[in-house]
Amino acid sequence: MLLWSYFSVVLTDPGSVPPNWRPAMDEERGEADPLNGSEFNGGRCVLKMDHHCVWVVNCVGAQNYKYFLLFLFYTFLETSLVTMALLPHFIAFFSDGEIPGTPGTLATTFLAFVLNLAFALSVLGFLIMHISLVSANTTTIEAYEKKSTPKWRYDLGRKKNFEQVFGTDKLYWFIPGYSDEDLRRMPALQGLEYPSKPDFDSQEF
């Protein structure tokens, strides 16, 4: 599952703005006039971009964010499992009894325990951070940009926020993929609209 999730996030395009699409207005300036070609140069815009990850050599966005989160989750499980398996050997280093194995084997075991423990703790912190972002239906970039904004128009409640990333079909939550129904009805994957609270106007996000 770790490798499946990893290659899914590496090989899946994060999603981009549909060809020839132009915004109806400049939401940052609040102007009703559509942008012309000189104002909108159509660069590489990633849908719901979270960040560019050097570990997966890809941008993390709308279409591969779920796979990235599953990669973190299964990496945490794997490193935790290895850490627990090596724990008795690590404890034996500090006992008075004789430890079987060659010096090279013992050094490798000790180093493997330390590295897996370090990775497990660091990935856990990263996973917790992203779970908090998912629960608020925001990205790393958006969380930084809206520090001074008390309300977020795209926060639909934790359950719906979670479904915006993982889909509504629970059978697919822990699999790096979506059901056909979710692919058809998840607006975030299409990139043209994002569900928001109806009582929020465009000036509040």
Tab-separated table of N, CA and C in Angstrom, residues 113-199:
chain	number	residue	atom	x	y	z
A	113	PHE	N	16.991	1.181	13.832
A	113	PHE	CA	16.007	1.558	14.846
A	113	PHE	C	15.927	3.080	14.983
A	114	VAL	N	17.075	3.724	15.091
A	114	VAL	CA	17.106	5.171	15.279
A	114	VAL	C	16.486	5.895	14.079
A	115	LEU	N	16.843	5.473	12.869
A	115	LEU	CA	16.323	6.127	11.667
A	115	LEU	C	14.823	5.919	11.521
A	116	ASN	N	14.344	4.709	11.765
A	116	ASN	CA	12.911	4.447	11.637
A	116	ASN	C	12.111	5.194	12.687
A	117	LEU	N	12.649	5.290	13.902
A	117	LEU	CA	11.967	6.055	14.939
A	117	LEU	C	11.900	7.533	14.565
A	118	ALA	N	13.003	8.062	14.051
A	118	ALA	CA	13.030	9.472	13.647
A	118	ALA	C	12.046	9.733	12.515
A	119	PHE	N	12.017	8.838	11.518
A	119	PHE	CA	11.091	8.999	10.404
A	119	PHE	C	9.645	8.886	10.876
A	120	ALA	N	9.362	7.929	11.762
A	120	ALA	CA	7.992	7.736	12.252
A	120	ALA	C	7.492	8.987	12.963
A	121	LEU	N	8.326	9.581	13.804
A	121	LEU	CA	7.916	10.772	14.548
A	121	LEU	C	7.738	11.987	13.630
A	122	SER	N	8.666	12.153	12.688
A	122	SER	CA	8.567	13.308	11.784
A	122	SER	C	7.368	13.180	10.850
A	123	VAL	N	7.135	11.973	10.323
A	123	VAL	CA	5.983	11.764	9.436
A	123	VAL	C	4.681	11.917	10.209
A	124	LEU	N	4.666	11.477	11.471
A	124	LEU	CA	3.464	11.634	12.295
A	124	LEU	C	3.119	13.112	12.457
A	125	GLY	N	4.115	13.938	12.729
A	125	GLY	CA	3.862	15.366	12.854
A	125	GLY	C	3.338	15.970	11.566
A	126	PHE	N	3.927	15.556	10.443
A	126	PHE	CA	3.495	16.044	9.134
A	126	PHE	C	2.073	15.580	8.836
A	127	LEU	N	1.761	14.327	9.203
A	127	LEU	CA	0.433	13.772	8.963
A	127	LEU	C	-0.620	14.501	9.794
A	128	ILE	N	-0.301	14.782	11.042
A	128	ILE	CA	-1.232	15.511	11.902
A	128	ILE	C	-1.512	16.897	11.332
A	129	MET	N	-0.467	17.559	10.833
A	129	MET	CA	-0.654	18.878	10.252
A	129	MET	C	-1.601	18.831	9.060
A	130	HIS	N	-1.425	17.845	8.191
A	130	HIS	CA	-2.271	17.758	6.998
A	130	HIS	C	-3.692	17.321	7.341
A	131	ILE	N	-3.852	16.503	8.368
A	131	ILE	CA	-5.202	16.134	8.791
A	131	ILE	C	-5.951	17.368	9.285
A	132	SER	N	-5.241	18.242	9.994
A	132	SER	CA	-5.878	19.484	10.453
A	132	SER	C	-6.254	20.368	9.273
A	133	LEU	N	-5.434	20.366	8.215
A	133	LEU	CA	-5.759	21.141	7.016
A	133	LEU	C	-6.979	20.568	6.306
A	134	VAL	N	-7.039	19.241	6.220
A	134	VAL	CA	-8.187	18.593	5.576
A	134	VAL	C	-9.463	18.890	6.358
A	135	SER	N	-9.377	18.861	7.681
A	135	SER	CA	-10.562	19.097	8.506
A	135	SER	C	-11.106	20.514	8.330
A	136	ALA	N	-10.258	21.436	7.876
A	136	ALA	CA	-10.701	22.813	7.622
A	136	ALA	C	-10.899	23.083	6.134
A	137	ASN	N	-10.699	22.059	5.303
A	137	ASN	CA	-10.841	22.172	3.844
A	137	ASN	C	-9.951	23.285	3.290
A	138	THR	N	-8.690	23.235	3.651
A	138	THR	CA	-7.741	24.231	3.173
A	138	THR	C	-6.434	23.549	2.803
A	139	THR	N	-5.560	24.281	2.147
A	139	THR	CA	-4.255	23.756	1.773
A	139	THR	C	-3.172	24.475	2.575
A	140	THR	N	-1.942	23.997	2.452
A	140	THR	CA	-0.832	24.633	3.147
A	140	THR	C	-0.693	26.092	2.722
A	141	ILE	N	-0.796	26.342	1.425
A	141	ILE	CA	-0.679	27.709	0.914
A	141	ILE	C	-1.827	28.568	1.408
A	142	GLU	N	-3.052	28.054	1.347
A	142	GLU	CA	-4.211	28.819	1.795
A	142	GLU	C	-4.155	29.095	3.293
A	143	ALA	N	-3.680	28.114	4.071
A	143	ALA	CA	-3.575	28.310	5.515
A	143	ALA	C	-2.621	29.448	5.835
A	144	TYR	N	-1.557	29.564	5.059
A	144	TYR	CA	-0.607	30.658	5.267
A	144	TYR	C	-1.223	31.995	4.859
A	145	GLU	N	-1.966	31.996	3.745
A	145	GLU	CA	-2.522	33.246	3.217
A	145	GLU	C	-3.686	33.771	4.054
A	146	LYS	N	-4.409	32.893	4.742
A	146	LYS	CA	-5.604	33.335	5.464
A	146	LYS	C	-5.395	33.403	6.972
A	147	LYS	N	-4.141	33.606	7.391
A	147	LYS	CA	-3.870	33.708	8.821
A	147	LYS	C	-4.676	34.809	9.487
A	148	SER	N	-4.900	35.895	8.758
A	148	SER	CA	-5.624	37.034	9.330
A	148	SER	C	-7.121	36.976	9.058
A	149	THR	N	-7.579	35.891	8.426
A	149	THR	CA	-8.997	35.765	8.098
A	149	THR	C	-9.685	34.865	9.116
A	150	PRO	N	-10.608	35.388	9.901
A	150	PRO	CA	-11.228	34.579	10.954
A	150	PRO	C	-12.164	33.498	10.418
A	151	LYS	N	-12.738	33.736	9.226
A	151	LYS	CA	-13.686	32.775	8.669
A	151	LYS	C	-13.194	32.305	7.309
A	152	TRP	N	-13.572	31.081	6.951
A	152	TRP	CA	-13.148	30.480	5.691
A	152	TRP	C	-14.378	29.949	4.977
A	153	ARG	N	-14.661	30.513	3.818
A	153	ARG	CA	-15.917	30.206	3.129
A	153	ARG	C	-16.000	28.761	2.647
A	154	TYR	N	-14.863	28.066	2.503
A	154	TYR	CA	-14.873	26.700	1.989
A	154	TYR	C	-14.908	25.643	3.098
A	155	ASP	N	-14.994	26.082	4.350
A	155	ASP	CA	-15.100	25.142	5.468
A	155	ASP	C	-16.542	24.671	5.569
A	156	LEU	N	-16.796	23.435	5.112
A	156	LEU	CA	-18.157	22.900	5.035
A	156	LEU	C	-18.510	22.017	6.221
A	157	GLY	N	-17.632	21.936	7.199
A	157	GLY	CA	-17.809	20.979	8.289
A	157	GLY	C	-16.856	19.805	8.077
A	158	ARG	N	-16.411	19.188	9.157
A	158	ARG	CA	-15.344	18.192	9.053
A	158	ARG	C	-15.688	17.018	8.134
A	159	LYS	N	-16.917	16.525	8.211
A	159	LYS	CA	-17.291	15.369	7.395
A	159	LYS	C	-17.229	15.709	5.909
A	160	LYS	N	-17.854	16.807	5.519
A	160	LYS	CA	-17.853	17.186	4.105
A	160	LYS	C	-16.467	17.621	3.645
A	161	ASN	N	-15.707	18.252	4.535
A	161	ASN	CA	-14.335	18.619	4.189
A	161	ASN	C	-13.508	17.371	3.886
A	162	PHE	N	-13.671	16.362	4.704
A	162	PHE	CA	-12.960	15.098	4.508
A	162	PHE	C	-13.351	14.456	3.178
A	163	GLU	N	-14.649	14.523	2.858
A	163	GLU	CA	-15.132	13.928	1.603
A	163	GLU	C	-14.631	14.684	0.385
A	164	GLN	N	-14.276	15.965	0.546
A	164	GLN	CA	-13.724	16.738	-0.565
A	164	GLN	C	-12.379	16.178	-1.017
A	165	VAL	N	-11.699	15.477	-0.137
A	165	VAL	CA	-10.386	14.903	-0.460
A	165	VAL	C	-10.472	13.399	-0.683
A	166	PHE	N	-11.178	12.689	0.192
A	166	PHE	CA	-11.178	11.225	0.158
A	166	PHE	C	-12.381	10.629	-0.565
A	167	GLY	N	-13.375	11.440	-0.875
A	167	GLY	CA	-14.558	10.923	-1.546
A	167	GLY	C	-15.618	10.466	-0.556
A	168	THR	N	-16.772	10.130	-1.061
A	168	THR	CA	-17.886	9.717	-0.202
A	168	THR	C	-17.968	8.200	-0.040
A	169	ASP	N	-17.294	7.446	-0.894
A	169	ASP	CA	-17.325	5.992	-0.822
A	169	ASP	C	-16.272	5.508	0.176
A	170	LYS	N	-16.725	5.033	1.338
A	170	LYS	CA	-15.807	4.628	2.406
A	170	LYS	C	-14.908	3.464	2.012
A	171	LEU	N	-15.333	2.656	1.055
A	171	LEU	CA	-14.511	1.522	0.618
A	171	LEU	C	-13.214	1.977	-0.050
A	172	TYR	N	-13.184	3.217	-0.499
A	172	TYR	CA	-12.011	3.735	-1.205
A	172	TYR	C	-11.159	4.669	-0.349
A	173	TRP	N	-11.533	4.857	0.903
A	173	TRP	CA	-10.821	5.833	1.730
A	173	TRP	C	-9.347	5.493	1.937
A	174	PHE	N	-9.041	4.214	2.054
A	174	PHE	CA	-7.657	3.812	2.320
A	174	PHE	C	-6.976	3.234	1.083
A	175	ILE	N	-7.569	3.486	-0.070
A	175	ILE	CA	-7.010	3.025	-1.343
A	175	ILE	C	-6.683	4.253	-2.196
A	176	PRO	N	-5.508	4.302	-2.815
A	176	PRO	CA	-5.166	5.450	-3.669
A	176	PRO	C	-5.934	5.433	-4.983
A	177	GLY	N	-7.211	5.763	-4.892
A	177	GLY	CA	-8.078	5.790	-6.061
A	177	GLY	C	-9.461	6.281	-5.655
A	178	TYR	N	-10.309	6.527	-6.643
A	178	TYR	CA	-11.665	6.990	-6.388
A	178	TYR	C	-12.655	6.091	-7.119
A	179	SER	N	-13.858	6.013	-6.592
A	179	SER	CA	-14.910	5.300	-7.301
A	179	SER	C	-15.339	6.129	-8.505
A	180	ASP	N	-15.948	5.473	-9.485
A	180	ASP	CA	-16.407	6.190	-10.686
A	180	ASP	C	-17.406	7.286	-10.322
A	181	GLU	N	-18.242	7.009	-9.323
A	181	GLU	CA	-19.249	7.994	-8.921
A	181	GLU	C	-18.594	9.229	-8.321
A	182	ASP	N	-17.581	9.014	-7.486
A	182	ASP	CA	-16.880	10.151	-6.892
A	182	ASP	C	-16.136	10.964	-7.947
A	183	LEU	N	-15.561	10.286	-8.921
A	183	LEU	CA	-14.854	10.999	-9.984
A	183	LEU	C	-15.793	11.920	-10.755
A	184	ARG	N	-17.051	11.502	-10.878
A	184	ARG	CA	-18.020	12.303	-11.628
A	184	ARG	C	-18.571	13.468	-10.813
A	185	ARG	N	-18.713	13.279	-9.505
A	185	ARG	CA	-19.437	14.294	-8.741
A	185	ARG	C	-18.586	15.097	-7.767
A	186	MET	N	-17.271	14.892	-7.771
A	186	MET	CA	-16.416	15.700	-6.896
A	186	MET	C	-15.944	16.932	-7.645
A	187	PRO	N	-16.499	18.105	-7.351
A	187	PRO	CA	-16.160	19.323	-8.098
A	187	PRO	C	-14.689	19.693	-8.006
A	188	ALA	N	-14.053	19.396	-6.864
A	188	ALA	CA	-12.651	19.780	-6.680
A	188	ALA	C	-11.743	19.102	-7.701
A	189	LEU	N	-12.121	17.901	-8.154
A	189	LEU	CA	-11.311	17.185	-9.132
A	189	LEU	C	-11.473	17.759	-10.534
A	190	GLN	N	-12.556	18.487	-10.777
A	190	GLN	CA	-12.790	19.074	-12.096
A	190	GLN	C	-12.140	20.456	-12.209
A	191	GLY	N	-12.026	21.149	-11.086
A	191	GLY	CA	-11.304	22.418	-11.063
A	191	GLY	C	-12.079	23.655	-11.453
A	192	LEU	N	-13.359	23.530	-11.741
A	192	LEU	CA	-14.133	24.697	-12.174
A	192	LEU	C	-14.941	25.326	-11.049
A	193	GLU	N	-15.233	24.563	-10.012
A	193	GLU	CA	-15.987	25.101	-8.894
A	193	GLU	C	-15.624	24.344	-7.621
A	194	TYR	N	-15.750	25.057	-6.523
A	194	TYR	CA	-15.463	24.477	-5.217
A	194	TYR	C	-16.614	24.815	-4.285
A	195	PRO	N	-17.250	23.816	-3.693
A	195	PRO	CA	-18.389	24.088	-2.805
A	195	PRO	C	-17.998	25.032	-1.672
A	196	SER	N	-18.887	25.957	-1.344
A	196	SER	CA	-18.625	26.905	-0.270
A	196	SER	C	-19.916	27.173	0.481
A	197	LYS	N	-19.763	27.833	1.612
A	197	LYS	CA	-20.938	28.191	2.400
A	197	LYS	C	-21.743	29.251	1.649
A	198	PRO	N	-23.021	29.020	1.456
A	198	PRO	CA	-23.824	29.970	0.669
A	198	PRO	C	-23.962	31.349	1.312
A	199	ASP	N	-23.783	31.427	2.632
A	199	ASP	CA	-23.964	32.713	3.296
A	199	ASP	C	-22.701	33.568	3.299
